[in-house]
Short mmCIF file of C-alpha atoms in Angstrom, two decimals:
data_model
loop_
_atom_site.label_atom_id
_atom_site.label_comp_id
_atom_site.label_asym_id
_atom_site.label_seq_id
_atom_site.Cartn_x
_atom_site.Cartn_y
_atom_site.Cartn_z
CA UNK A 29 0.00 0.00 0.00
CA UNK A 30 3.12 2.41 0.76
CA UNK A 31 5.17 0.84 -1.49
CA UNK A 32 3.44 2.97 -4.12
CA UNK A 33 4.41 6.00 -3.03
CA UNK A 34 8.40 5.33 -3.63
CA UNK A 35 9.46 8.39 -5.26
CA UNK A 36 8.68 9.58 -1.22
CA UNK A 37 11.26 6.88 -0.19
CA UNK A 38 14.27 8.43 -2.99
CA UNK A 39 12.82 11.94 -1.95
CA UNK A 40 13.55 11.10 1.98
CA UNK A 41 17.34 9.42 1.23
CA UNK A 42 18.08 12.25 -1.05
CA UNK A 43 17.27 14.53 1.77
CA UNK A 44 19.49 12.57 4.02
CA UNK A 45 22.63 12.48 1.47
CA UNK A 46 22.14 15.95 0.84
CA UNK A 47 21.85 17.22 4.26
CA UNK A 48 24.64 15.26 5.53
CA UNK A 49 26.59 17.23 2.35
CA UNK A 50 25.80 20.31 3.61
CA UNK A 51 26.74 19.33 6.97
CA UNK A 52 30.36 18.22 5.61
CA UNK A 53 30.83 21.40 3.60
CA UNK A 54 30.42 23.66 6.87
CA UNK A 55 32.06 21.22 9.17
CA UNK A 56 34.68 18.92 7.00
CA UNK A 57 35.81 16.22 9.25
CA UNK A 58 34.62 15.93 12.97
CA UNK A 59 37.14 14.99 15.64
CA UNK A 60 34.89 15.45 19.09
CA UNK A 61 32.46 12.82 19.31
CA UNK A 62 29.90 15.02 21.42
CA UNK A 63 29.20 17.14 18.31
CA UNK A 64 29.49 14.23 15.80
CA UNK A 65 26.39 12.37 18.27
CA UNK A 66 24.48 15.07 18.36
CA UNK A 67 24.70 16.24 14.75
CA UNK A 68 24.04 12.77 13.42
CA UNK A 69 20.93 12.59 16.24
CA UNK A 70 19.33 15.54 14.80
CA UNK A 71 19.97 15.15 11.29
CA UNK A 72 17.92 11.47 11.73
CA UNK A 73 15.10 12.90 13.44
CA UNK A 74 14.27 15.29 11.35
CA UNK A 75 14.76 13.13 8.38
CA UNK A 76 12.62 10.77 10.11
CA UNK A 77 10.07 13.55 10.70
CA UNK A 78 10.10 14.39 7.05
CA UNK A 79 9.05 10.60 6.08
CA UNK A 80 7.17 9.67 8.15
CA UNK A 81 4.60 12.63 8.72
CA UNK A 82 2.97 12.43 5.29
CA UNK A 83 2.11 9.00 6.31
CA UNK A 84 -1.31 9.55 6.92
CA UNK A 85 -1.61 12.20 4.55
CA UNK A 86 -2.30 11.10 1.42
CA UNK A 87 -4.80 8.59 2.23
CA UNK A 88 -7.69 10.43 0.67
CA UNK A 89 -11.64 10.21 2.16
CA UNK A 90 -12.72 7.23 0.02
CA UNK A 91 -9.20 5.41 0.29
CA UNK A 92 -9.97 5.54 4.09
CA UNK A 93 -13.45 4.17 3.77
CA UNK A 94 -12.31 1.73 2.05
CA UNK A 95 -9.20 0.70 3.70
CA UNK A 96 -11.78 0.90 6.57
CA UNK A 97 -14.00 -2.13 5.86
CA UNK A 98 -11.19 -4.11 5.13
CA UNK A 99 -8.87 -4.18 7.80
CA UNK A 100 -9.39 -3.46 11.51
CA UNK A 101 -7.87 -0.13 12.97
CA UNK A 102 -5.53 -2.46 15.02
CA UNK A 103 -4.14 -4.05 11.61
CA UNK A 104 -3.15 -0.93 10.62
CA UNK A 105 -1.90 1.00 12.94
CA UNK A 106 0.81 -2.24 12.86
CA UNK A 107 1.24 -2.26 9.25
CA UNK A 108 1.62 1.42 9.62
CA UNK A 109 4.30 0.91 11.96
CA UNK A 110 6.11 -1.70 10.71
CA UNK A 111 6.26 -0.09 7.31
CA UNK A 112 7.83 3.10 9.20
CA UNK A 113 9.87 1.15 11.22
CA UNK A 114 11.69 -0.39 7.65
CA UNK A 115 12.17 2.58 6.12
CA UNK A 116 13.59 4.66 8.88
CA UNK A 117 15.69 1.50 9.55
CA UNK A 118 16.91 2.07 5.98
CA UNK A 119 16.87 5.62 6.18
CA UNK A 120 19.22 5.28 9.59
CA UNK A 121 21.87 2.72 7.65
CA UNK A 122 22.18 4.91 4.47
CA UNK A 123 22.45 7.89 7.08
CA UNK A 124 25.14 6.68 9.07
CA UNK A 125 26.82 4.68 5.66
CA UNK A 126 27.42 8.03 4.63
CA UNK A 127 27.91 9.81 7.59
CA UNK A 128 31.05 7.71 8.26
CA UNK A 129 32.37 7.98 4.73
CA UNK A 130 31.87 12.39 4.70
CA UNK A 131 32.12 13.36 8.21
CA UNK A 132 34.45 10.44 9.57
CA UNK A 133 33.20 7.49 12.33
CA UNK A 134 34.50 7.78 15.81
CA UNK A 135 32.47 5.03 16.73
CA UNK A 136 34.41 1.57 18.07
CA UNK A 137 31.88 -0.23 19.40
CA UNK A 138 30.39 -1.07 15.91
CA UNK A 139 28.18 -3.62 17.02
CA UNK A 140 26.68 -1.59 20.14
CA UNK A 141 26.17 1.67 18.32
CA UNK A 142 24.32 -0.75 15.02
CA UNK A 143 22.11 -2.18 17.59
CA UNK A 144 21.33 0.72 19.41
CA UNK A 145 20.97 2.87 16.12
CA UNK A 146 18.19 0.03 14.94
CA UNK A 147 16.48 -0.07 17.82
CA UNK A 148 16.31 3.48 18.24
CA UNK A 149 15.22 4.74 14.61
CA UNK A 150 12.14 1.39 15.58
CA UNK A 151 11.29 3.41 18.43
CA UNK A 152 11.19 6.73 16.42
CA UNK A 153 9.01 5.48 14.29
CA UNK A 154 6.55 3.91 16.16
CA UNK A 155 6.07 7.39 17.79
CA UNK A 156 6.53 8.74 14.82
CA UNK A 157 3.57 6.75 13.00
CA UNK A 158 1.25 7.31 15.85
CA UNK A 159 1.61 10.94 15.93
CA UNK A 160 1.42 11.51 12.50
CA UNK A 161 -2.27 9.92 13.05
CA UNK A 162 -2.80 12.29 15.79
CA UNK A 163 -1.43 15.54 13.18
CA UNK A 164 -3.58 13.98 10.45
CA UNK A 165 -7.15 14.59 12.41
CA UNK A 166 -5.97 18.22 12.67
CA UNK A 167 -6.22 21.34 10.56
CA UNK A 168 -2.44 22.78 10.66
CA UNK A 169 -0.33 19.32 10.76
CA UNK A 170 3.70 19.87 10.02
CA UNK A 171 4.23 22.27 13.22
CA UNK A 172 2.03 20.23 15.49
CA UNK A 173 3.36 17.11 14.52
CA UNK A 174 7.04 18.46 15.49
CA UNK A 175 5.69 19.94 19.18
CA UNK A 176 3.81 16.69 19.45
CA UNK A 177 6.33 14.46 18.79
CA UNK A 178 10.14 15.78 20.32
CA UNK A 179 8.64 15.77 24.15
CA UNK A 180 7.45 12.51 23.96
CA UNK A 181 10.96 10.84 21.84
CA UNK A 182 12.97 12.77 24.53
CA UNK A 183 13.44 9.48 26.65
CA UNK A 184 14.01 7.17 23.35
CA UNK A 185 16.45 9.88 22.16
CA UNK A 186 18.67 10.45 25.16
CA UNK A 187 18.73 6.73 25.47
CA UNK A 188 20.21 6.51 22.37
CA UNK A 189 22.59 9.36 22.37
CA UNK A 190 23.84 7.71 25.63
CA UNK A 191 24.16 4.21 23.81
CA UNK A 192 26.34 6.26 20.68
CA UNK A 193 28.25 8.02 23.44
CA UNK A 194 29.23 4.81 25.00
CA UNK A 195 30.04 3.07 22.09
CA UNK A 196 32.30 6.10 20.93
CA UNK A 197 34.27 5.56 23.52
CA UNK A 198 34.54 1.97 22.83
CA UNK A 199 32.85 0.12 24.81
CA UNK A 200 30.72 -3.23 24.10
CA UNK A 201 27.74 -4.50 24.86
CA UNK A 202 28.62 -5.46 28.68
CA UNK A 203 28.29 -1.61 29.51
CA UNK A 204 25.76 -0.58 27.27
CA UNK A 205 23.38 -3.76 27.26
CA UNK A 206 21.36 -2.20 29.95
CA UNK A 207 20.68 1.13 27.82
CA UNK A 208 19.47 -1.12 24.91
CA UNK A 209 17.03 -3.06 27.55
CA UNK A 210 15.70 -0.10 28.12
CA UNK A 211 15.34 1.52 24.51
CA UNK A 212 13.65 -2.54 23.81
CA UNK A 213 10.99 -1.93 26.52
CA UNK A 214 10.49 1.57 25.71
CA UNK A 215 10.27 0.46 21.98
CA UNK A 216 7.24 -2.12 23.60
CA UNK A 217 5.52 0.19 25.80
CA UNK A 218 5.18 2.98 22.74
CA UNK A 219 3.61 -0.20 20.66
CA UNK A 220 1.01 -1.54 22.85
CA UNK A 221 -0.32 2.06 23.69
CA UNK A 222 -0.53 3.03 20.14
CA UNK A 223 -1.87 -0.39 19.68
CA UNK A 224 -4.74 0.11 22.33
CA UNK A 225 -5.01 3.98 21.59
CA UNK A 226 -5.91 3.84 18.15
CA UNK A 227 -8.95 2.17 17.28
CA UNK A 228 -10.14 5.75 19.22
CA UNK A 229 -8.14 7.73 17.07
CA UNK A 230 -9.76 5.90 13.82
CA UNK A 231 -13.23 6.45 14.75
CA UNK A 232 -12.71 10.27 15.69
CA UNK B 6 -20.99 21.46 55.65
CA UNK B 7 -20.52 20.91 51.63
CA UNK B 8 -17.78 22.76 51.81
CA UNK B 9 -15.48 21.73 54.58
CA UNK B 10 -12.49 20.43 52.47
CA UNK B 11 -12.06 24.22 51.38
CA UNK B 12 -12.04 25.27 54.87
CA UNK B 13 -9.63 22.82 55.50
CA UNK B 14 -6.77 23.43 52.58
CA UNK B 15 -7.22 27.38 54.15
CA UNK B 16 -6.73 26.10 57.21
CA UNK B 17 -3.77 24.13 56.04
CA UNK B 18 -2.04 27.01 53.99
CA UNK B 19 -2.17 29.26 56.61
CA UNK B 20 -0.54 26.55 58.86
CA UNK B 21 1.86 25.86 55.99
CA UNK B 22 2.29 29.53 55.49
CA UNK B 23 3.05 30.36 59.19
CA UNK B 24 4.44 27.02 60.35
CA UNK B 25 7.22 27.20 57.65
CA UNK B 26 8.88 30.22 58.10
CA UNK B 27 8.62 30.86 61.95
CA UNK B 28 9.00 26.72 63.21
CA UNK B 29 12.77 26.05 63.94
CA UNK B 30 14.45 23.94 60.85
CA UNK B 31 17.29 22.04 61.03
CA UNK B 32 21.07 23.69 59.90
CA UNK B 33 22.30 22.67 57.53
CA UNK B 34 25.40 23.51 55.64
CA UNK B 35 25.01 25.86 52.12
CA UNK B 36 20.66 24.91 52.39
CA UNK B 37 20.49 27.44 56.20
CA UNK B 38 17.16 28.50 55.71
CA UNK B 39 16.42 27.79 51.77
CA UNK B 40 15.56 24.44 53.24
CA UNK B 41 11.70 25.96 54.05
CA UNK B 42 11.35 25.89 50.08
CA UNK B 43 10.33 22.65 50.96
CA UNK B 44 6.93 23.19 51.75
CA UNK B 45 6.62 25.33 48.80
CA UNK B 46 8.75 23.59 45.89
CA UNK B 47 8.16 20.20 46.32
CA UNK B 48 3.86 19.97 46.97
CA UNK B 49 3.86 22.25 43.85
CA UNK B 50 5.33 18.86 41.87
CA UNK B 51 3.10 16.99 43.73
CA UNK B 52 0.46 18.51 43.03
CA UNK B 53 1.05 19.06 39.66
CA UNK B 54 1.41 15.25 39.08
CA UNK B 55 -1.39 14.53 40.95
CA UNK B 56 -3.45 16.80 38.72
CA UNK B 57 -2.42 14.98 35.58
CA UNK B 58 -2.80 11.66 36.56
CA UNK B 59 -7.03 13.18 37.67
CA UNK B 60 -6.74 14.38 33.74
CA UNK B 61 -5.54 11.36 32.40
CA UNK B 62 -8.12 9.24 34.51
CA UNK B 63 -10.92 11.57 33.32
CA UNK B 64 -9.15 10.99 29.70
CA UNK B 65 -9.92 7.60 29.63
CA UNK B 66 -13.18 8.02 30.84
CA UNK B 67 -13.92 9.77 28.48
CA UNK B 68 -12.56 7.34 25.82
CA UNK B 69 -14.88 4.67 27.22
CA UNK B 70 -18.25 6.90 27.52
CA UNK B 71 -18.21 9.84 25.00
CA UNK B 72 -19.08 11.80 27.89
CA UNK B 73 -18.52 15.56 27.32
CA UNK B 74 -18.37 16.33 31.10
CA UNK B 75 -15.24 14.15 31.36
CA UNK B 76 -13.49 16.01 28.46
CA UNK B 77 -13.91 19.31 30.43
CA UNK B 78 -12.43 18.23 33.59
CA UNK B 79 -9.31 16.34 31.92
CA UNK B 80 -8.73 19.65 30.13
CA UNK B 81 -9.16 21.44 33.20
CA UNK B 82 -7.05 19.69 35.02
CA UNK B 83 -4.76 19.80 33.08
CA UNK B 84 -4.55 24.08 32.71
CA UNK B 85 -4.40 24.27 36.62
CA UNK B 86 -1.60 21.59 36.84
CA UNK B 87 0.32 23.97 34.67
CA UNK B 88 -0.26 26.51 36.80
CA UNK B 89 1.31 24.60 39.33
CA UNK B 90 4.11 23.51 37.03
CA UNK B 91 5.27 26.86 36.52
CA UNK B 92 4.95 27.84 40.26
CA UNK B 93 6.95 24.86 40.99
CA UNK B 94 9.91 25.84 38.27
CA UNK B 95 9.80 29.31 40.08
CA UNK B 96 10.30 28.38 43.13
CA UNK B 97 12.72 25.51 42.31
CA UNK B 98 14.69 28.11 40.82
CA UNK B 99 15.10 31.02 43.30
CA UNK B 100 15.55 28.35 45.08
CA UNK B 101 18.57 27.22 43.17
CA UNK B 102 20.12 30.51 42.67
CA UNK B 103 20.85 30.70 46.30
CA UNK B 104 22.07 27.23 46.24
CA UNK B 105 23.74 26.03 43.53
CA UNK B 106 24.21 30.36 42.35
CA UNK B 107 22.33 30.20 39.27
CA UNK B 108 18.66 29.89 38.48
CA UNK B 109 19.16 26.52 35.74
CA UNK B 110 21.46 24.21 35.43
CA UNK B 111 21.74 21.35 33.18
CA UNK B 112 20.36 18.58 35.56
CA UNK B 113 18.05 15.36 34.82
CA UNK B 114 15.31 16.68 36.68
CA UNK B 115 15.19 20.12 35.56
CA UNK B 116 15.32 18.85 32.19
CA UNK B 117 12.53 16.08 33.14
CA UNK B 118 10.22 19.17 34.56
CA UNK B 119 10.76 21.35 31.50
CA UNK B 120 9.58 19.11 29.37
CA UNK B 121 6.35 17.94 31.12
CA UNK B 122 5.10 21.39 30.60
CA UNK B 123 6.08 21.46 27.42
CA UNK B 124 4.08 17.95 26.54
CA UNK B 125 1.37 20.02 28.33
CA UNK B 126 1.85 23.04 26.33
CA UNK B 127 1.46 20.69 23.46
CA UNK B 128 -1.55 19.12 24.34
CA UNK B 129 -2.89 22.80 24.93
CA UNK B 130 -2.06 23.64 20.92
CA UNK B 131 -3.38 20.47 19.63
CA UNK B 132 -6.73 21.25 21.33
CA UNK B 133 -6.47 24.39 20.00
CA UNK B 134 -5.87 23.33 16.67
CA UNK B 135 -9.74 21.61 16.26
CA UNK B 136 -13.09 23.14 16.29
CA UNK B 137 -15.21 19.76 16.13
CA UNK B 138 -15.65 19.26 20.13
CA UNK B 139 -16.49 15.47 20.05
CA UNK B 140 -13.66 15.26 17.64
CA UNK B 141 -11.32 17.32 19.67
CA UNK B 142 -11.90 15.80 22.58
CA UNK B 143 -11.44 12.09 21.99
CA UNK B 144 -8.30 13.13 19.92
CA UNK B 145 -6.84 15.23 22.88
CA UNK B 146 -7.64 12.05 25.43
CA UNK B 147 -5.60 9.92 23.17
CA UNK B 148 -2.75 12.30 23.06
CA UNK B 149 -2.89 12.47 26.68
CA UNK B 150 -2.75 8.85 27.74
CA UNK B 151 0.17 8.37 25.79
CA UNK B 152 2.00 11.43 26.76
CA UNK B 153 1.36 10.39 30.36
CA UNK B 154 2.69 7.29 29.88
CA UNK B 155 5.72 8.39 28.03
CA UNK B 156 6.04 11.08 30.99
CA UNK B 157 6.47 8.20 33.58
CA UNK B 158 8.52 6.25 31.54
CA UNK B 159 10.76 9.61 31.25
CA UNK B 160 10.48 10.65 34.80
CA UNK B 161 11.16 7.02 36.14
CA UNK B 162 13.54 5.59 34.37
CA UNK B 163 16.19 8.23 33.21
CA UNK B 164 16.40 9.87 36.26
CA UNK B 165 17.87 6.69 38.02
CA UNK B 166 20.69 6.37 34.76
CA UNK B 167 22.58 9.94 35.56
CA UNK B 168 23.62 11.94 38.36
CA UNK B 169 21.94 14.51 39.78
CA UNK B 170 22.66 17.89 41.57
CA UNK B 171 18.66 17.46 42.51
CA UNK B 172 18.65 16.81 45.99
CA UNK B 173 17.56 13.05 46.13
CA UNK B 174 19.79 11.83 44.27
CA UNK B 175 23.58 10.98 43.50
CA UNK B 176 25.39 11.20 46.81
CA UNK B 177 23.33 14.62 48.05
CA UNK B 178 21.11 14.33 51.10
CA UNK B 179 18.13 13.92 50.24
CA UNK B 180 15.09 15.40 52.03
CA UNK B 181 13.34 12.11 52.99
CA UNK B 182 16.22 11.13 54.74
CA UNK B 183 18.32 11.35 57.64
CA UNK B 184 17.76 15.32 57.65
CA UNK B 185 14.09 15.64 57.73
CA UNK B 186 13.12 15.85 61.38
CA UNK B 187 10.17 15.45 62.90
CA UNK B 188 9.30 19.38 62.81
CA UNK B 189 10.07 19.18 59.26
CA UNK B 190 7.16 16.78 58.57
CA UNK B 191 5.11 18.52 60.62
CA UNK B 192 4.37 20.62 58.39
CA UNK B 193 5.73 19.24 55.29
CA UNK B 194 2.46 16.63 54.97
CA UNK B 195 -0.40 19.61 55.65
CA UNK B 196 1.51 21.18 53.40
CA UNK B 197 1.02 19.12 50.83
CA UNK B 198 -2.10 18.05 51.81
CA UNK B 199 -3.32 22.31 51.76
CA UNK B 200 -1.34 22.86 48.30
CA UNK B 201 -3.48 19.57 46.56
CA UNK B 202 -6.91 20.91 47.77
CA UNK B 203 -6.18 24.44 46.88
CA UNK B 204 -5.81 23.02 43.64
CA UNK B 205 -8.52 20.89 43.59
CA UNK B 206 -10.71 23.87 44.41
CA UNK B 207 -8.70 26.03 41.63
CA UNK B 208 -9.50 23.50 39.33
CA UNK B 209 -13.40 23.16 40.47
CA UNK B 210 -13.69 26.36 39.79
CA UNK B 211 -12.20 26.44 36.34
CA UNK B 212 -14.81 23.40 35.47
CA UNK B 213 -17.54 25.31 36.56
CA UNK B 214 -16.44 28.31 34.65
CA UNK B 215 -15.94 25.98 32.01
CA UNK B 216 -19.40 24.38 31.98
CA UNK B 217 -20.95 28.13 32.18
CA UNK B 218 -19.22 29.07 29.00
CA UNK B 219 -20.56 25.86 26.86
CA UNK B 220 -24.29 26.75 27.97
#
């Protein structure tokens, strides 16, 4: 059903790419890992922002209807998800592919920083996917959809920051298991309440 | 006597009010006397939190019934928590200047308050954002619930992975320990007790206002 709308996919990773090329022109190569965390953090989440909050969009008034009798609101809420969940997975691999080969990678724990950089862009969508619903019911939707959504990521994102921070230093999943524990239940706590939440959201 | 818990939360705040700066506190070093913010800054959080969690209750309510009544009490509960918010950050921070000798710092529980009220301030626009009521309403309990929820996670979980100046936490003496005396709690519960009814009755208030307005 999203799969049709791919020139949105090449629109969001030429975003990406091109941001991140702007971001290498003013800064070349970054040394201190602080800045290179937080500059890769924000550059995601706004990407993220971009794709994902048309996601309710362009489903038009019939499409809806339709959609409606076929499925139940919990079955697509998930597919919702899930689909966001891919393609900001993608979107977060071609981000930091790139990332690495303009700006430089301080990271050395690899495998920490991969997991924690999956699970986080999961949880980002998830919220991500629910709020767009929310933005979709009302009039005025990109600004509300950012002061919507960055309070309520703020525990997902500093998780994550903390996870790239540790594994920038180097360390391995002994030290930093316990952050991805938590970004795994936060991940499940932001699924089940947009899975009860929304059937109310679909009838409003 | 409809009205005795109003007499009471008077009765309480001027107990607070005169109980907390004239009863004898315990010295402590660099806190002296800023240690009687206590039964200012910390029932405004309190209260505050226990105003949300009335407006997320009434939220789901209303998710289950449809009933408008609930709407306007979530709603309102949620404006006068605000209020409370932002008499909590006040205090917290004159507090802090003649503390720590600066009115913010960069701490996980400053952070952690600033951004309930802004989740609040949010759920404030998005209500303001619709005109449909039924619409708005069941939309603005949704967003509620899960910002709650999201809010405790935040609040009870992060807190516990970092070091805080807060006192409470990381090494600093906290209040509920060895250095609140029996004095202290004396008028630290009526104090809290007075500060949640005023509120409540705040809030009442604001409903009935409320209600007036729709007619």
């Amino acid at each position: 059903m999203e799969y049709r709308q791919r020139y949105a996919l090449n629109g969001i990773l030429l975003y990406v790419v091109s941001t991140i090329f702007v971001a290498y022109l003013i800064f070349n190569v970054l040394e201190d890992t602080k800045t290179w965390n937080a500059l890769f953090w924000i550059i995601l989440l706004f990407s993220a922002t971009n794709a994902t909050s048309k996601s309710f969009q362009h489903e038009s008034d019939n499409r809806f209807l339709y959609i409606y009798t076929l499925a139940s609101p919990q079955a697509i809420i998930i597919a919702k998800a899930i689909y966001n969940m891919l393609l900001i997975v993608l979107v977060g691999i071609v981000h930091y592919t790139f990332f690495s080969l303009l700006i430089g990678n301080p990271i050395d724990g690899t495998g920490l920083f991969i997991s924690g950089l999956l699970l986080g862009s999961m949880g980002i969508a998830t919220v991500l996917t629910f709020v767009a619903a929310i933005a979709s019911k009302t009039n005025n939707n990109t600004t509300l959809m950012a002061v919507l959504s960055f309070p309520i990521m703020l525990p997902l994102l500093l998780t994550v920051i903390k996870v790239s921070t540790l594994a920038s230093v180097g360390f391995g999943f002994e030290e930093g298991g316990i952050y991805l524990l938590v970004l795994g239940l936060i991940n499940i706590v932001i699924l089940t309440l947009s899975y009860i939440l929304f059937p109310y959201l679909w009838r409003a | 006597m409809k009205n005795w818990w109003k007499i009471l939360a008077f009765i309480l705040l001027l107990f607070t009010v005169i109980g907390g700066f004239l009863i004898e506190v315990p010295k402590q070093v660099i806190l002296y006397e800023t240690i009687r913010n206590l039964y200012f800054h910390v029932p405004m959080w309190f209260t505050m939190i226990f105003l949300f969690l009335i407006s997320v209750i009434y939220s789901i309510k209303h998710l289950s019934s449809s009933n408008m009544h609930h709407d306007i009490v979530a709603k309102q509960m949620v404006n006068t928590g605000i209020i409370f918010g932002i008499l909590g950050l006040i205090t917290g921070s004159i507090w802090a200047k003649y503390t720590w000798g600066t009115y913010w710092t960069n701490d996980v529980k400053l952070n952690g308050s600033a951004i309930t009220m802004l989740v609040y301030f949010a759920y404030l626009i998005l209500r303001n954002s619709m005109d449909e009521e039924q619409k708005r309403a069941r939309i603005a309990a949704v967003y509620n619930i899960f910002a709650f929820v999201m809010l405790v996670v935040f609040i009870g979980i992060l807190p516990r992975m970092y070091d805080s100046l807060h006192p409470g936490n990381g090494g600093n003496p906290g209040f509920n320990s060895y250095d609140t005396d029996k004095n202290m709690l004396m008028v630290f519960y009526p104090a809290v007790l007075g500060w949640i009814l005023l509120s409540l009755w705040i809030a009442n208030i604001n409903i009935r206002i409320n209600k007036l307005k729709e007619k």
